[in-house]
Short mmCIF file of C-alpha atoms in Angstrom, two decimals:
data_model
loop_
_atom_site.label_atom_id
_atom_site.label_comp_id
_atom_site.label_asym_id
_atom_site.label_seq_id
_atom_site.Cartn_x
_atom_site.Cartn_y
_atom_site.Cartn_z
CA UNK A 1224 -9.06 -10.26 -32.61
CA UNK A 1225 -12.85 -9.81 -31.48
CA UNK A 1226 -14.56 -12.69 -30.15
CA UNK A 1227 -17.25 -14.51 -32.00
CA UNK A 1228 -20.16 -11.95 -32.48
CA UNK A 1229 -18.61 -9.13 -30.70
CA UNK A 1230 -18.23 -5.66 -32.25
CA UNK A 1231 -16.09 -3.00 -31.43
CA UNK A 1232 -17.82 0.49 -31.93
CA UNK A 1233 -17.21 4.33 -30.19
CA UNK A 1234 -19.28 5.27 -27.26
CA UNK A 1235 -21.09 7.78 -29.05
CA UNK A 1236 -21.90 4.93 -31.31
CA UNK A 1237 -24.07 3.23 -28.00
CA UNK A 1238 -25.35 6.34 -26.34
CA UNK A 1239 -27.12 9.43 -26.50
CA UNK A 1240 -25.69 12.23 -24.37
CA UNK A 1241 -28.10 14.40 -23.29
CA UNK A 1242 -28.01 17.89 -24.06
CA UNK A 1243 -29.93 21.27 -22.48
CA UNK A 1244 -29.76 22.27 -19.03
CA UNK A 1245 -32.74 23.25 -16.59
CA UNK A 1246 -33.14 26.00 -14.25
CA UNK A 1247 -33.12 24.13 -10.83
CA UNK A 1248 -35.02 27.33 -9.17
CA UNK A 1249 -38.15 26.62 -10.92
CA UNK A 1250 -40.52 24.88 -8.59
CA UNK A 1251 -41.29 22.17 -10.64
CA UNK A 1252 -37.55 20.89 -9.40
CA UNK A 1253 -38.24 21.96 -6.05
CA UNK A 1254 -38.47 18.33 -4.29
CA UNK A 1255 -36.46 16.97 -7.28
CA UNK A 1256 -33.08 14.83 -5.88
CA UNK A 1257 -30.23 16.33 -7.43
CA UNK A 1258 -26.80 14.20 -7.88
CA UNK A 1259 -23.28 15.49 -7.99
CA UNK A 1260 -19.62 13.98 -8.33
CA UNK A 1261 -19.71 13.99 -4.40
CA UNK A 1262 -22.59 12.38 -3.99
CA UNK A 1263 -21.33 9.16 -6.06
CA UNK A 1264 -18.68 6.24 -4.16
CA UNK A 1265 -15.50 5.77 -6.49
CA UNK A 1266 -15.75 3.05 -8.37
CA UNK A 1267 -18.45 1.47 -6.86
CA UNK A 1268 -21.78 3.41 -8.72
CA UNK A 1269 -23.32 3.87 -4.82
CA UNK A 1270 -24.97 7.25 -4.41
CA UNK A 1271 -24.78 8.50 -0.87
CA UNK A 1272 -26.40 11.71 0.73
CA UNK A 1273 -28.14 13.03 -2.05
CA UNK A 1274 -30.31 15.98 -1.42
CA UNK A 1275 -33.61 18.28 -3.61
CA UNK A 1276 -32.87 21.23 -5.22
CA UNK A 1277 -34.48 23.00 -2.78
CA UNK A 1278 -32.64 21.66 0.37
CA UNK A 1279 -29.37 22.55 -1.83
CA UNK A 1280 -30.48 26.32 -2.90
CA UNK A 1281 -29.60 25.53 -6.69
CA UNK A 1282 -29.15 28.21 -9.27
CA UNK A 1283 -27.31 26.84 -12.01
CA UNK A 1284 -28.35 25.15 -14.86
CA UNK A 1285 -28.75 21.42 -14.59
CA UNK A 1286 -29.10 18.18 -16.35
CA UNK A 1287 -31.93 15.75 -16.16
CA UNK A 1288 -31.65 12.37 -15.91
CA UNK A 1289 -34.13 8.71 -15.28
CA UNK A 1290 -34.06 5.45 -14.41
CA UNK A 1291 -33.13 4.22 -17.84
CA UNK A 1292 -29.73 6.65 -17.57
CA UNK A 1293 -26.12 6.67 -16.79
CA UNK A 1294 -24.78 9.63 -14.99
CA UNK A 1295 -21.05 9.70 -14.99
CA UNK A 1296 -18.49 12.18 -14.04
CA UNK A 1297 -16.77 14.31 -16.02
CA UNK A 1298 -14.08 15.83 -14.23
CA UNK A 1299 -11.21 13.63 -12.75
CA UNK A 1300 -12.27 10.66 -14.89
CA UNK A 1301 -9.52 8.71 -12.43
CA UNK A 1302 -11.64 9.11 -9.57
CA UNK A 1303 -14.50 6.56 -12.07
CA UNK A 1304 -17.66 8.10 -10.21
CA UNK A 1305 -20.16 6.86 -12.66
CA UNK A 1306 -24.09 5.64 -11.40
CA UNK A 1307 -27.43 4.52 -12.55
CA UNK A 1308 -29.77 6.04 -10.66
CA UNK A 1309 -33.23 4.01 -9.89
CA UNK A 1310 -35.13 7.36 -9.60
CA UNK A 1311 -35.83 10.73 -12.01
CA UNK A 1312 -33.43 13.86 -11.07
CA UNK A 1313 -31.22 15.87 -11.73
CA UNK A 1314 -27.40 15.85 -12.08
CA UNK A 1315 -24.36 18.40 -12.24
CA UNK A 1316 -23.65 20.13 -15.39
CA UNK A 1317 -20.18 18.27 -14.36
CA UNK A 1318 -21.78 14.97 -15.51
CA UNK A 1319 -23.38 13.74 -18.36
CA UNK A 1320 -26.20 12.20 -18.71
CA UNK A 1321 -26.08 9.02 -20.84
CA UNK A 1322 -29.10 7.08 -22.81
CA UNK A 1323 -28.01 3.79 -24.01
CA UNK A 1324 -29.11 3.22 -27.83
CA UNK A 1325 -31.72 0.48 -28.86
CA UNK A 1326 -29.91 -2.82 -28.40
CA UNK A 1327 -27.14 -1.75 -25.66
CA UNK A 1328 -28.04 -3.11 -22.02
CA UNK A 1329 -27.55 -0.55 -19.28
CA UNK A 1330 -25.94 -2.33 -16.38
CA UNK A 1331 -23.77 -3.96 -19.08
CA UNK A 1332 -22.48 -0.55 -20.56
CA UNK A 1333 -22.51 0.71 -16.86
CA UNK A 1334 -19.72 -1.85 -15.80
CA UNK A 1335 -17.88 -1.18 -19.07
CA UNK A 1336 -17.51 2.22 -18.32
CA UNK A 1337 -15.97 1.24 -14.60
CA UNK A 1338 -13.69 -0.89 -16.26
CA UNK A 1339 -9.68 -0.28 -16.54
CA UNK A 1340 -9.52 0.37 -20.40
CA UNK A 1341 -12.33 2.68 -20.71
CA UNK A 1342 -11.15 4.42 -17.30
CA UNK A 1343 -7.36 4.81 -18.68
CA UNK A 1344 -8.58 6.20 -21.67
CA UNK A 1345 -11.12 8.64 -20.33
CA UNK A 1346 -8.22 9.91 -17.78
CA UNK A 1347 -5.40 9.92 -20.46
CA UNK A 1348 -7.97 12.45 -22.72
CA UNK A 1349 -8.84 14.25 -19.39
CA UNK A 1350 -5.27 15.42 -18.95
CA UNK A 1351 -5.24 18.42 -22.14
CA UNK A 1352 -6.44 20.96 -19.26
CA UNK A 1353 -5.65 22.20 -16.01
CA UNK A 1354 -8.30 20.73 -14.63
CA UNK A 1355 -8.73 17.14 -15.91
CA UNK A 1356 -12.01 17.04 -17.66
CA UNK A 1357 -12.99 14.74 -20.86
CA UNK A 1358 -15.22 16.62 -23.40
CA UNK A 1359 -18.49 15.19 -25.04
CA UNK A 1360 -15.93 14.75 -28.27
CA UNK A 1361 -13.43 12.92 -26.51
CA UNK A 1362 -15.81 10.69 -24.69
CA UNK A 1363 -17.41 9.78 -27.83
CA UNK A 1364 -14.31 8.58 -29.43
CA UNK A 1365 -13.76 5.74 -26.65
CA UNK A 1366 -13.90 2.24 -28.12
CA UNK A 1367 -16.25 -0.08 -26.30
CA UNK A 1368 -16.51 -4.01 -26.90
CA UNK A 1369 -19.70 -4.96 -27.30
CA UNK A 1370 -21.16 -8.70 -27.22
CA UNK A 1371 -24.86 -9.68 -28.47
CA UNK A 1372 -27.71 -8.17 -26.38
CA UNK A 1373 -28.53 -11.44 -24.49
CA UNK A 1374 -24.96 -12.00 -23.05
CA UNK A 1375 -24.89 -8.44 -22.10
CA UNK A 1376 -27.51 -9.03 -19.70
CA UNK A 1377 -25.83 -12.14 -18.46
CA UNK A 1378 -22.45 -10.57 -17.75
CA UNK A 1379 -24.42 -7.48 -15.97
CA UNK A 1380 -26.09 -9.62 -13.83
CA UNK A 1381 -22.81 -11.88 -12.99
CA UNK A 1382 -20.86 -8.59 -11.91
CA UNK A 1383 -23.96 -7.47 -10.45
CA UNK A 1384 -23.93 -10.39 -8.13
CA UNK A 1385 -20.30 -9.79 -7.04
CA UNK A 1386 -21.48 -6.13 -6.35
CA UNK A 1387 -24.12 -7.12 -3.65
CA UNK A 1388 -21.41 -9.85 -2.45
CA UNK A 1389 -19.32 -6.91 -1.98
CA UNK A 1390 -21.80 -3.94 -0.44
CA UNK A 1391 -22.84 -6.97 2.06
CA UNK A 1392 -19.15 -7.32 3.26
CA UNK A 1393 -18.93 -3.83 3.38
CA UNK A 1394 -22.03 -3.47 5.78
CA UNK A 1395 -20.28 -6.74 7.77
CA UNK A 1396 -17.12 -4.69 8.15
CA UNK A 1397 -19.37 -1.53 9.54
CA UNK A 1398 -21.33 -3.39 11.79
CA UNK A 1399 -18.53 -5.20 12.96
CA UNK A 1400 -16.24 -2.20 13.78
CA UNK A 1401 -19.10 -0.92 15.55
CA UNK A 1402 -19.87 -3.32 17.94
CA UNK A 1403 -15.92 -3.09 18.75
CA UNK A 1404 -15.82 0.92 19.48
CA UNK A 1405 -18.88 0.10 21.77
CA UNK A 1406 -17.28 -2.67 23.06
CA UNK A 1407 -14.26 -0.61 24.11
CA UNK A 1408 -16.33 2.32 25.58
CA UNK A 1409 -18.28 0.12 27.80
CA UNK A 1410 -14.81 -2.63 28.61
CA UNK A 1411 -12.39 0.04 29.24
CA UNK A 1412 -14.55 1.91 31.28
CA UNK A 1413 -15.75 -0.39 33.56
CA UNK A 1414 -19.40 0.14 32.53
CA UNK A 1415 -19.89 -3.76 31.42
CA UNK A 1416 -17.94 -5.96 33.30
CA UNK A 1417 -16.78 -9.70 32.19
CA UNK A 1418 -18.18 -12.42 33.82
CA UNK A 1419 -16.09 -13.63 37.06
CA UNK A 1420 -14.45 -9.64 37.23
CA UNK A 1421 -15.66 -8.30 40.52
CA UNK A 1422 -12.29 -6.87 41.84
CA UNK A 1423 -12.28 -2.83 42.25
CA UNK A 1424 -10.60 -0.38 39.84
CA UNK A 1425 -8.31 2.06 41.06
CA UNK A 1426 -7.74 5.63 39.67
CA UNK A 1427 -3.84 6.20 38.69
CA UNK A 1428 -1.63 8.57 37.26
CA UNK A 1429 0.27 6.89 34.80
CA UNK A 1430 3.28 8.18 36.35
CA UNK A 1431 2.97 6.42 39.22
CA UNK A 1432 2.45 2.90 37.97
CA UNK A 1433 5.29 3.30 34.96
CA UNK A 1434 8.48 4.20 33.77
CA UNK A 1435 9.30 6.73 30.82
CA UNK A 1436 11.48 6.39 28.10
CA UNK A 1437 12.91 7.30 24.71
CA UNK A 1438 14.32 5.54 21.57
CA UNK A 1439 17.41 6.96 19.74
CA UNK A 1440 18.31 7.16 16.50
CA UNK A 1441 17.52 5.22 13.40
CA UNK A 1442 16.66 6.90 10.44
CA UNK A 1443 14.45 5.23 7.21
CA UNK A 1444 18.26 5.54 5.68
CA UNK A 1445 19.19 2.76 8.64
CA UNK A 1446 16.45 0.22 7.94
CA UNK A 1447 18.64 -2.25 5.89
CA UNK A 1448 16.53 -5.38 4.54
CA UNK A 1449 19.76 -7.68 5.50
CA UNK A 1450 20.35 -6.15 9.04
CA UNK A 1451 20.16 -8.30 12.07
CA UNK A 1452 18.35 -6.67 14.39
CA UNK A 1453 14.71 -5.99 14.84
CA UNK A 1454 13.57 -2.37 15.07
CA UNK A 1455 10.82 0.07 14.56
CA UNK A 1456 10.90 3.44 13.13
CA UNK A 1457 8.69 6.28 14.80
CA UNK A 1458 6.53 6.76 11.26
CA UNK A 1459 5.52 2.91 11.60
CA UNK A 1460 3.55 3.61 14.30
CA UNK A 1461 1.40 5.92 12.21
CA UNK A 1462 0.58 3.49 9.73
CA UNK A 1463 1.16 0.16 10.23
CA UNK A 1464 1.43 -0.96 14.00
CA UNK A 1465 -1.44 -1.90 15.79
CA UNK A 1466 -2.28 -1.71 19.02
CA UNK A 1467 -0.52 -4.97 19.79
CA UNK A 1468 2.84 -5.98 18.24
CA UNK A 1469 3.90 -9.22 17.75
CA UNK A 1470 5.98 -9.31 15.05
CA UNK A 1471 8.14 -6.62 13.30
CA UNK A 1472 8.83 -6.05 9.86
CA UNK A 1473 11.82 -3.89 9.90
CA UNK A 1474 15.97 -4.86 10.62
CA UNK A 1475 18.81 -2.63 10.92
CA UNK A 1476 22.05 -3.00 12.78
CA UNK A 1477 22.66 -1.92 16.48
CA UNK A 1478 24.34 1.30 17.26
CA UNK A 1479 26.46 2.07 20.96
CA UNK A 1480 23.60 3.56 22.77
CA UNK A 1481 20.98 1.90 21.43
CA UNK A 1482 17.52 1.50 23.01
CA UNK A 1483 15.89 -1.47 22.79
CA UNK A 1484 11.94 -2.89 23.82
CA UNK A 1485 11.25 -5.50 26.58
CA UNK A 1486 8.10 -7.21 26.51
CA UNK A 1487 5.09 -5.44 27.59
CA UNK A 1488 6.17 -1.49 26.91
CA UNK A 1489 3.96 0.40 25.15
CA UNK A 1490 4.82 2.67 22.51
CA UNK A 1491 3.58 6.29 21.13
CA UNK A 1492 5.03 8.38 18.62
CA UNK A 1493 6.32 12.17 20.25
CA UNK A 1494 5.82 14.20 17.02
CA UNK A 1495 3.93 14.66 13.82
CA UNK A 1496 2.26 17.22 11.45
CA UNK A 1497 -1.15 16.45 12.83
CA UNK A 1498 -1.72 16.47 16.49
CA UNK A 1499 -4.47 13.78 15.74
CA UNK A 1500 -1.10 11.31 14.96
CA UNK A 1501 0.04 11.29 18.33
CA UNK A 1502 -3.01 9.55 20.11
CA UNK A 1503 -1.91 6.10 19.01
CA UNK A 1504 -0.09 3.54 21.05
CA UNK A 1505 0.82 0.24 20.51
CA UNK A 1506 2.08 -2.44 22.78
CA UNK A 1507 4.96 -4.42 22.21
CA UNK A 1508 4.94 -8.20 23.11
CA UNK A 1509 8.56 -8.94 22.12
CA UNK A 1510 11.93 -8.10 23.81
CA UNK A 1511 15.52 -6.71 22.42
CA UNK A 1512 13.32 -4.64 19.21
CA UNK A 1513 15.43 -1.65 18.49
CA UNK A 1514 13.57 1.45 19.30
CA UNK A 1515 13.89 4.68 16.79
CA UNK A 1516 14.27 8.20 18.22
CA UNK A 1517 10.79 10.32 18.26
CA UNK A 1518 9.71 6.94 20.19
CA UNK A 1519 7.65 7.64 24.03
CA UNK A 1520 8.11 4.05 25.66
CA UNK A 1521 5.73 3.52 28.20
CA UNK A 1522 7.06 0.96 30.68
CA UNK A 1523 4.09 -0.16 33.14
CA UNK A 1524 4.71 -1.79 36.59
CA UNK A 1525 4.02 -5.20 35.15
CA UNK A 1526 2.54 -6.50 38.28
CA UNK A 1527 -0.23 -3.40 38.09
CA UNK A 1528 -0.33 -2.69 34.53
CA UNK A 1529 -0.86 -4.73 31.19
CA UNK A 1530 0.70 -3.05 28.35
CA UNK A 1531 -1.95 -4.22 25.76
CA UNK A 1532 -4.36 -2.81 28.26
CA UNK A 1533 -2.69 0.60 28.48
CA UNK A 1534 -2.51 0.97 24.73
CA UNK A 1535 -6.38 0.47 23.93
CA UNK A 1536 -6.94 2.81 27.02
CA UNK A 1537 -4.70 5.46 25.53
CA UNK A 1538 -6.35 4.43 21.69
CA UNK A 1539 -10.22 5.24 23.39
CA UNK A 1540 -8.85 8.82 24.93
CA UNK A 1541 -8.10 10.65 21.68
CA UNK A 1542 -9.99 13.37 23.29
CA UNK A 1543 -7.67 14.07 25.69
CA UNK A 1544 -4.54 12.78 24.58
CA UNK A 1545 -4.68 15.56 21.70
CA UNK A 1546 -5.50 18.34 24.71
CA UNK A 1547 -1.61 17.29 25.87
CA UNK A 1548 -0.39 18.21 21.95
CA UNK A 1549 1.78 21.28 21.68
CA UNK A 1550 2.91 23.10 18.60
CA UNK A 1551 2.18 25.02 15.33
CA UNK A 1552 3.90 23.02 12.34
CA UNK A 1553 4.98 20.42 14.33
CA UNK A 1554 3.45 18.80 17.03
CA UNK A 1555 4.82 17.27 19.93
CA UNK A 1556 4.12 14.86 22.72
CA UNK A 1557 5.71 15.21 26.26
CA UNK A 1558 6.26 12.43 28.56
CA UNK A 1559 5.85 15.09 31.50
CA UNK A 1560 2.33 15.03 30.26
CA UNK A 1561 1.59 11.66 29.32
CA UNK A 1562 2.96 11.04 33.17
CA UNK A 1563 0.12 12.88 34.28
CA UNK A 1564 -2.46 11.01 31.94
CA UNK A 1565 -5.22 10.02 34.82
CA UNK A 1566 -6.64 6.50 34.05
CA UNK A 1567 -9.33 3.73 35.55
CA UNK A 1568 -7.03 0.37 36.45
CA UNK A 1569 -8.86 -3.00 36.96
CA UNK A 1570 -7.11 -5.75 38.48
CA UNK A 1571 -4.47 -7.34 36.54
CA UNK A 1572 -6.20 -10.48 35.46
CA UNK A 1573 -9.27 -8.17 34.28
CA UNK A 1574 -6.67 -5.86 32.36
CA UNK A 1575 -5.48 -8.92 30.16
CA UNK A 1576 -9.22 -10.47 29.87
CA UNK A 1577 -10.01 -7.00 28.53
CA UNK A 1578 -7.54 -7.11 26.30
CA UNK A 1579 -8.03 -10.70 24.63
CA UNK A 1580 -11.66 -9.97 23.81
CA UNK A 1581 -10.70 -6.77 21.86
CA UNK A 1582 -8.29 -8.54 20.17
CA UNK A 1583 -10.47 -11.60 19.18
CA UNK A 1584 -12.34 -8.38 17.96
CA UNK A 1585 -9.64 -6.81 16.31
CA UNK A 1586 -8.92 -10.29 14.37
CA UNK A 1587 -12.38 -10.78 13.26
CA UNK A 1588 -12.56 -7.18 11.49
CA UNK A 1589 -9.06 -8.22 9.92
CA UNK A 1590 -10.56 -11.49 8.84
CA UNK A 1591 -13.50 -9.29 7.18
CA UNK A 1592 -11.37 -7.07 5.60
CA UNK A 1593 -9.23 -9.88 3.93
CA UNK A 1594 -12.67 -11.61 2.44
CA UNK A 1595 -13.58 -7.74 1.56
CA UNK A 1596 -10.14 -7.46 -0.49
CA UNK A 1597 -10.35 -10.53 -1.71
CA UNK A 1598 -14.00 -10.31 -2.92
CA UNK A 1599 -13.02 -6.48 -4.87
CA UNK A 1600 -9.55 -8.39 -6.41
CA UNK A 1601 -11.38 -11.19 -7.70
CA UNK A 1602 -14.51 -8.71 -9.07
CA UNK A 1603 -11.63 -6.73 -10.57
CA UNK A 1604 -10.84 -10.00 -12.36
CA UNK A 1605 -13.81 -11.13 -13.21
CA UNK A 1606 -14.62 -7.84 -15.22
CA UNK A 1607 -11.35 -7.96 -17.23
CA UNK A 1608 -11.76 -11.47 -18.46
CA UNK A 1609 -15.88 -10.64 -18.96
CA UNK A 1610 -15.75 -7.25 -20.47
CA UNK A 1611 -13.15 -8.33 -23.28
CA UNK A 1612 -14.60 -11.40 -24.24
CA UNK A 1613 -11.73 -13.51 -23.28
CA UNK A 1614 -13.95 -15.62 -20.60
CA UNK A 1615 -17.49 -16.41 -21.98
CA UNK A 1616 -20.78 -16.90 -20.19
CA UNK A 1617 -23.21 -19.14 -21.47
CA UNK A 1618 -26.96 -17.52 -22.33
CA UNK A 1619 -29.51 -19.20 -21.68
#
């Protein structure tokens, strides 16, 4: 049942799509921006990097679009690339240009088409070729709910105002994770020192100020939910471990041989399909965790070396831990070579200093990536309950 003064019509009922295609190479379109499926953020309606006509070297025919359109994606309607430009240009012929009809708000229609139910129906029409693509038919024949001009504009502007919430976090989070890569250059080089840190830092093979090891066994089949003892699997440390550990999310039950972590070893994963895997490391800050095969365990000298230390140092070298990767298919990771890894060693006390303030880092991007998630579930939401009618706004 529709809500009071709602209607229910097809899209081609609320929009014009535009027909006709230009030739990009005339030189009217020279300095012209051009938009295509690349150039638009999933689900977001961001443009990024979009370039003229000219700069691109166009040739085939293209669609023009203005401020008052909707450009939206027609191929791979699941990846919901749809924008509203604030400019003239031109578009892909693998979007179409939209023109709301008298009495249909833009931004309003523009959030309708990110939402779920239009998405799942554009992708379930998509799917009748090889390459999923919804046709101008198709795309016509998509229902849209559609409230009374004025509270259009009211839930556009609502959503619109969890959009900048949003794209502020987001610039938080970048600026944020900036400052920390700096941060590490200049803290685990020795190029900014913390204040009271005047000791001198020695150059070591990591050979000579550790001990090498390697896990055994324990495949995904041995991860049982209702084991008793702690473990981690080689893959975790692809995906989910960070560069400190302090809990585990994985039991199994021991095995006769065993290998298991003491506090302070630092961990790195010996092969994967990518060399680019292998130049993570994570440090372990709990003993007696049952240690997977495919597992380098880095034991340091714990009165020269601070395990959370070593793994950010080992993190900030991808460079040159990838130059010890061997293989075609598979690669693989030696501890032969990671012995020889050559690396700059403050004094103890300035090793754990170091490695509290990029943690205290570390937790602050976490903390702005929870309010981030948060802010896109509750948007999500928002425009489920807004775009059906079954929350109301009140028009002024």
């Amino acid at each position: 049942m529709l809500p009071d003064e709602w209607k229910k019509k097809s899209f081609g009922d609320v929009v014009n799509i535009a027909n006709g295609l230009i030739d990009p190479r005339e030189i009217s379109f020279k300095d012209i921006k051009h938009i295509g499926p690349e150039n638009v953020i999933s689900n977001t309606g961001r443009i990024v990097n979009e370039k003229t006509c000219g700069d691109l070297k166009l040739i085939s025919g293209k669609y023009e679009f203005d401020a008052n359109s909707i450009v939206y994606s027609k191929i791979r309607p699941n990846l919901n690339k749809v924008c509203t430009p604030s400019y003239s240009g031109v578009c892909s012929a693998d979007m179409y240009v939209l023109h709301p009809r008298k009495g249909i708000d833009k931004n309003f229609l523009f959030f309708s088409i990110l939402g779920n139910s239009f998405k799942n129906r554009a992708i379930s029409m998509s799917m009748r070729t090889g390459m999923p693509k919804i046709n101008r038919e198709d795309l016509s024949s998509i229902p849209i709910l559609l409230p009374p001009l004025p509270e259009q504009k009211k839930i556009a502007a609502i959503l619109s105002t969890w959009d900048r919430a949003i794209e502020g976090t987001e610039k938080l989070l970048a600026n944020s994770q900036q400052q920390k890569k700096a941060l590490m250059q200049q803290l685990l080089t020795g190029k900014k020192r913390l204040p009271g840190f005047t000791g001198e830092w020695q150059v070591h093979r990591l050979g000579e100020i550790a001990d090498f090891l390697k896990g055994k066994g324990l495949s995904k089949a041995d991860i049982n939910p209702k084991g008793k003892t702690p473990c981690i699997h080689y893959g975790s440390l692809f995906t989910e471990q960070p560069s400190t550990i302090t809990e585990t999310k994985t039991l199994t039950n021991t095995f006769e041989g065993a290998v298991f972590s003491k506090k302070n070893d630092v961990l790195m994963p010996t092969s994967d399909v990518t060399p680019a895997g292998l130049a993570v490391a994570s440090a372990i800050q709990k003993d007696n965790v049952l240690l997977g095969n495919d597992i380098l365990i880095i034991r340091p000298n714990y009165e020269q070396l601070y395990g959370p230390f070593l793994s950010r140092i080992i993190r900030n070298s991808k460079k040159k831990i990838l130059s010890f990767a061997t293989g075609t298919t598979v690669f693989h990771l030696y501890a032969s070579d990671m012995k020889g890894f050559q690396l700059l060693v403050p004094p103890l006390p300035e090793q754990k200093a170091i490695a509290t303030v990029l943690t205290t880092a570390d937790e602050e991007i976490t903390a702005i990536e929870s309010a981030l998630s948060r802010l896109r579930q509750e948007k999500k939401a928002l425009m489920q309950q807004l775009l059906t009618g079954k929350r109301r706004v009140k028009v002024d």
